[in-house]
XYZ file of N, CA, C and O in Angstrom:
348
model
N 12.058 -12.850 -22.665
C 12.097 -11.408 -22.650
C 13.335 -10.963 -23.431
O 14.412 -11.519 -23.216
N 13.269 -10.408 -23.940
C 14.300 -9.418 -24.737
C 15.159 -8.948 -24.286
O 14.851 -8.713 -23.118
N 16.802 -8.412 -24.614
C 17.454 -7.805 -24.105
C 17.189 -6.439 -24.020
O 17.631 -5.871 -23.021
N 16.320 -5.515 -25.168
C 15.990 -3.731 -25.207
C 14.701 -3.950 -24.023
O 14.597 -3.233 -23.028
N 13.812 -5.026 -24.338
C 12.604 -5.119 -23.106
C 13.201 -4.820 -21.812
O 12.794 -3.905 -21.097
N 14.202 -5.620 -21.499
C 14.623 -5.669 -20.319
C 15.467 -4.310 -19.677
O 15.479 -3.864 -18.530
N 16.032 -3.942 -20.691
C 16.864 -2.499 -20.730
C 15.745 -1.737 -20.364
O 15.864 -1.335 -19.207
N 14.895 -1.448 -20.806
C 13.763 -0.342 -20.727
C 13.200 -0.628 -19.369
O 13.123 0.247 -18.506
N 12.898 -1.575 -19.231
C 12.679 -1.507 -17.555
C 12.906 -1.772 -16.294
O 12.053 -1.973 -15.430
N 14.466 -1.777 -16.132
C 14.965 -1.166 -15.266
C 15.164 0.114 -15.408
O 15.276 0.720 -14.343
N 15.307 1.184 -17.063
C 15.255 2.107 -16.959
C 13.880 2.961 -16.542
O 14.009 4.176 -16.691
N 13.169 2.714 -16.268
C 11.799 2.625 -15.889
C 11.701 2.757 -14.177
O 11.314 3.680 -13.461
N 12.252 1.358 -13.861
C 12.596 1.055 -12.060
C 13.727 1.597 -11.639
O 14.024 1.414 -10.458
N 14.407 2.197 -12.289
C 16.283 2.330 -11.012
C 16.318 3.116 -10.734
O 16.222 4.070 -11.506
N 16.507 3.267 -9.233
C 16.739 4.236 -8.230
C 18.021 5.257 -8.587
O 18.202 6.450 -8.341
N 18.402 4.779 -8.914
C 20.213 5.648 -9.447
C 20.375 5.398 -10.738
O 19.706 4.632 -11.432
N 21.611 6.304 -11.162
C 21.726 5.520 -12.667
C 22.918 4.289 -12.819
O 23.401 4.119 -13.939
N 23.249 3.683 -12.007
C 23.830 2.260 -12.005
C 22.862 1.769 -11.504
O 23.338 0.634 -11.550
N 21.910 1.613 -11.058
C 20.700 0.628 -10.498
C 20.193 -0.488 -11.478
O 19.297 -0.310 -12.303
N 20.829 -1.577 -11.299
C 20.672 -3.099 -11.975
C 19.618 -4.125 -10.974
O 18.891 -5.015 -11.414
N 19.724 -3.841 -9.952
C 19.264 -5.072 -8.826
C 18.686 -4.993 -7.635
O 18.685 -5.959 -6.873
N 18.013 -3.603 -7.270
C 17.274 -3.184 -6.837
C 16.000 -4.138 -6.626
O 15.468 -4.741 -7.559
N 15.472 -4.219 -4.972
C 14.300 -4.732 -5.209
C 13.190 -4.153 -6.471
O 12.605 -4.980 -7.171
N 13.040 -3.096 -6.612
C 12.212 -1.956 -7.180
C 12.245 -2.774 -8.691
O 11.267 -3.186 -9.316
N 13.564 -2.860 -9.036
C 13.834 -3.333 -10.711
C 13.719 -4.932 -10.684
O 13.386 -5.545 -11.698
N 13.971 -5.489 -9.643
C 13.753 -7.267 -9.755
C 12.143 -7.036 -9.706
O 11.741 -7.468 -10.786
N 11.580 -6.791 -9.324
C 10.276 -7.178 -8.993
C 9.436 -6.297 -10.328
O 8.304 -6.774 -10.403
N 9.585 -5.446 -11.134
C 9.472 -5.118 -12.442
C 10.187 -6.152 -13.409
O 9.445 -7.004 -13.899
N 11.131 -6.178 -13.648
C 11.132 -7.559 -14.494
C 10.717 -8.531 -14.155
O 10.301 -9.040 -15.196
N 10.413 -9.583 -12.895
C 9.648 -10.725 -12.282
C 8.033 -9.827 -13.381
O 7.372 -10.288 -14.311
N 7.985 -8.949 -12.919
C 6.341 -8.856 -13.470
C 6.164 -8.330 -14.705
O 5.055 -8.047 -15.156
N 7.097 -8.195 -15.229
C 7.104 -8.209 -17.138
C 6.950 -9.128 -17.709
O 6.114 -9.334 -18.589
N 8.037 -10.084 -17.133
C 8.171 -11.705 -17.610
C 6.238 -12.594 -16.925
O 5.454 -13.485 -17.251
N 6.344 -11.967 -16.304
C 4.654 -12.909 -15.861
C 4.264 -12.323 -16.995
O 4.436 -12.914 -18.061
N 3.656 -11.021 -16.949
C 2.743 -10.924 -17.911
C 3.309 -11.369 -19.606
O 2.476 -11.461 -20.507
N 4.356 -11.544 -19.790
C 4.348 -12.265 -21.062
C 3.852 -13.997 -20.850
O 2.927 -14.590 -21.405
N 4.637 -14.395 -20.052
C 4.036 -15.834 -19.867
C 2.578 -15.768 -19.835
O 2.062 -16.663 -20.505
N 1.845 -15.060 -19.318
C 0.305 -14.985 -19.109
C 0.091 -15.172 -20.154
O -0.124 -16.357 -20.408
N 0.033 -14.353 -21.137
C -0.066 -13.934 -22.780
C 0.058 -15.262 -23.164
O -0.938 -15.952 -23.380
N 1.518 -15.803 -23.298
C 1.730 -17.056 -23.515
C 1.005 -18.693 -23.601
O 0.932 -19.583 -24.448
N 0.444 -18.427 -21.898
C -0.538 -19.430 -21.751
C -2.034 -19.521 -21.727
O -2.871 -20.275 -21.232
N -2.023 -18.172 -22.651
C -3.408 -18.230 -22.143
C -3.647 -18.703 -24.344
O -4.757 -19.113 -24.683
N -2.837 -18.593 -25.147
C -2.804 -19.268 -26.040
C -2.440 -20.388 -26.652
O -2.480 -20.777 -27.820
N -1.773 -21.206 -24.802
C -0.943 -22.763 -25.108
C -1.299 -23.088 -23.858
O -0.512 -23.374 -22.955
N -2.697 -23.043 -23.769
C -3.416 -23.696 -22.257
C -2.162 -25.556 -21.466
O -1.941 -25.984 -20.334
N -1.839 -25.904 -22.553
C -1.286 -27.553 -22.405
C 0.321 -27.066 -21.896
O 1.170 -27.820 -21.418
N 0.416 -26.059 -22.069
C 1.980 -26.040 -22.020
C 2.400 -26.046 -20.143
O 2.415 -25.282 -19.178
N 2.618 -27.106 -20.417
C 2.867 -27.157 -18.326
C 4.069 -26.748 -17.428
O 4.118 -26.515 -16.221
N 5.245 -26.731 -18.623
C 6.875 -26.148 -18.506
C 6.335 -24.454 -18.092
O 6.566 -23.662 -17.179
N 5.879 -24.461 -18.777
C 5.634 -22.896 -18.733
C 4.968 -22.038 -17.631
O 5.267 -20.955 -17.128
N 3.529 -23.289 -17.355
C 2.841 -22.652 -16.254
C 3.505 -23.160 -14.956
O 3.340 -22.672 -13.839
N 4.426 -24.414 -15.336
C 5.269 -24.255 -13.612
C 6.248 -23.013 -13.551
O 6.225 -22.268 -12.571
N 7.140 -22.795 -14.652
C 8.004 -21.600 -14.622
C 7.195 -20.026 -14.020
O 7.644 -19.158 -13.271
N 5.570 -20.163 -14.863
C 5.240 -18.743 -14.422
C 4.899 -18.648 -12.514
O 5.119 -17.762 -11.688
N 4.217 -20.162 -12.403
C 4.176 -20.131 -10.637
C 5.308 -19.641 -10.230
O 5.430 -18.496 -9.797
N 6.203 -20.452 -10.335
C 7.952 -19.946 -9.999
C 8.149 -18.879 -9.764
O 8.798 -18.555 -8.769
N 7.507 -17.774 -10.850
C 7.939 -16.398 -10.791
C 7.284 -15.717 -9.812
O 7.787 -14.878 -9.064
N 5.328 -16.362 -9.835
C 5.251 -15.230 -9.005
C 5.422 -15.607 -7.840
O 5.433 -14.640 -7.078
N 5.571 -16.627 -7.305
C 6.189 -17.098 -5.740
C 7.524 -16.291 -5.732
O 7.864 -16.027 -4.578
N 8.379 -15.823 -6.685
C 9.508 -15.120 -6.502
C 9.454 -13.471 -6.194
O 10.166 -12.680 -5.575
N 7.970 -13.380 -7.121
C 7.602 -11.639 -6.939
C 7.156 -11.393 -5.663
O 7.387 -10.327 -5.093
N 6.323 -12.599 -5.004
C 6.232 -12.357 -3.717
C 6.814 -12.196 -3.051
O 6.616 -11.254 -2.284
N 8.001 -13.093 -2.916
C 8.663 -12.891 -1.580
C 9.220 -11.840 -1.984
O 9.597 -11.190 -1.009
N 9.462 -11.344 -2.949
C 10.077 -9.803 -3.182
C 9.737 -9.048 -2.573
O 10.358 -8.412 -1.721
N 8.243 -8.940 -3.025
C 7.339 -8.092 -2.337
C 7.028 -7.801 -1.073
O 6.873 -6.681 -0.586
N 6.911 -9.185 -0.385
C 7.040 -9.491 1.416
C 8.238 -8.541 1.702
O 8.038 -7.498 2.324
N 9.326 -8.835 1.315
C 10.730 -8.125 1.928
C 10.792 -6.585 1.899
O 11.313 -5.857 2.743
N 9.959 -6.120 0.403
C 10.173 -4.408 0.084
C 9.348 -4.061 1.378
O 9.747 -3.148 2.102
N 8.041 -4.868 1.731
C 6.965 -4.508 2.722
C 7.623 -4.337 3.838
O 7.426 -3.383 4.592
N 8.439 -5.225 4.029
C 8.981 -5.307 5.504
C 10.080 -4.544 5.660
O 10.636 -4.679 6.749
N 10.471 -3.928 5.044
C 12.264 -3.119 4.650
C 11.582 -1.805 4.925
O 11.877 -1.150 5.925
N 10.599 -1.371 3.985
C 9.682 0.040 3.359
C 8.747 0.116 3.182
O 8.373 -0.279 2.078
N 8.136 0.448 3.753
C 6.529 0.627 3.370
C 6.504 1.348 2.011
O 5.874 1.028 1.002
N 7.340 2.409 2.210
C 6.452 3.411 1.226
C 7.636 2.991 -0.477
O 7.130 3.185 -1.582
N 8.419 2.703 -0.419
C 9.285 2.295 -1.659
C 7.874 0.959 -1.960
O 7.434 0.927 -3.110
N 7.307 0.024 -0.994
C 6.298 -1.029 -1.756
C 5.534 -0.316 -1.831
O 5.069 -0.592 -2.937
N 4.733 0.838 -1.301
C 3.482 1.580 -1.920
C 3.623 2.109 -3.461
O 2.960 1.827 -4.460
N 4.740 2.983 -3.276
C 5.134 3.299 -4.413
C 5.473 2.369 -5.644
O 4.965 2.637 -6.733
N 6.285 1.323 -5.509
C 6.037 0.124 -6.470
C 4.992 -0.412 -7.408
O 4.933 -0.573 -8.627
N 4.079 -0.658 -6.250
C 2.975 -1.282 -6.444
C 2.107 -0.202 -7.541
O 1.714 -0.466 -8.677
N 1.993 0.853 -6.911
C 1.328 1.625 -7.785
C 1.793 1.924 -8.604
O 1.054 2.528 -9.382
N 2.860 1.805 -8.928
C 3.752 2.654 -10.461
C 3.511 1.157 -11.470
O 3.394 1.258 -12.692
N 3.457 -0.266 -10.722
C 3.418 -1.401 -11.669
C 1.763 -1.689 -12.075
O 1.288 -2.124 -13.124
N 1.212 -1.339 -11.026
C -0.688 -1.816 -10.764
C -1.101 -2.716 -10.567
O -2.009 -3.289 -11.169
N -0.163 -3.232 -9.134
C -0.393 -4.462 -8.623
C -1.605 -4.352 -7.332
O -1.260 -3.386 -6.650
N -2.394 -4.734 -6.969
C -3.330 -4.530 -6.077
C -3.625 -3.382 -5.948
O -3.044 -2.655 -5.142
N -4.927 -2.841 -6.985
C -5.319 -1.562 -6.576
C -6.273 -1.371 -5.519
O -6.599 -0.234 -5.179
């Protein structure tokens, strides 16, 4: 991922304007970076570094996700729908 990619979305996710690390903004970049890896492997089916790294991630978006659920309901409602994760 890019350094302007990455800039843009936390500016996208942050709750404040110092907001770096926010569940809201980890779990938007966790799911930027998937969907590039997706992209990735779905044109380098053999590449196995990659598809363990992308498991990695989303076992990481999850438990993200578990925690926003359990912290906030409505900050993960809102998430979810602003990213278009389980419609």
């Amino acid at each position: 991922m890019e350094k302007q990619d990455k800039i843009n979305v936390i500016d996208a996710f942050k709750r404040h304007a110092k907001d770096t690390g926010s569940a809201e903004v980890q779990v938007a970049i966790l799911s930027a970076r998937i969907n590039q890896l997706t992209t990735h492997l779905a044109a380098n089916k053999q590449d196995a570094h990659t598809k363990r790294n992308l498991l990695r991630l989303v076992g990481q978006r999850r438990r993200m996700l578990a925690y926003l659920r359990r912290e906030d309901a409505t900050r993960y409602q809102d998430l979810i729908a602003k990213i278009g994760l389980r419609k």
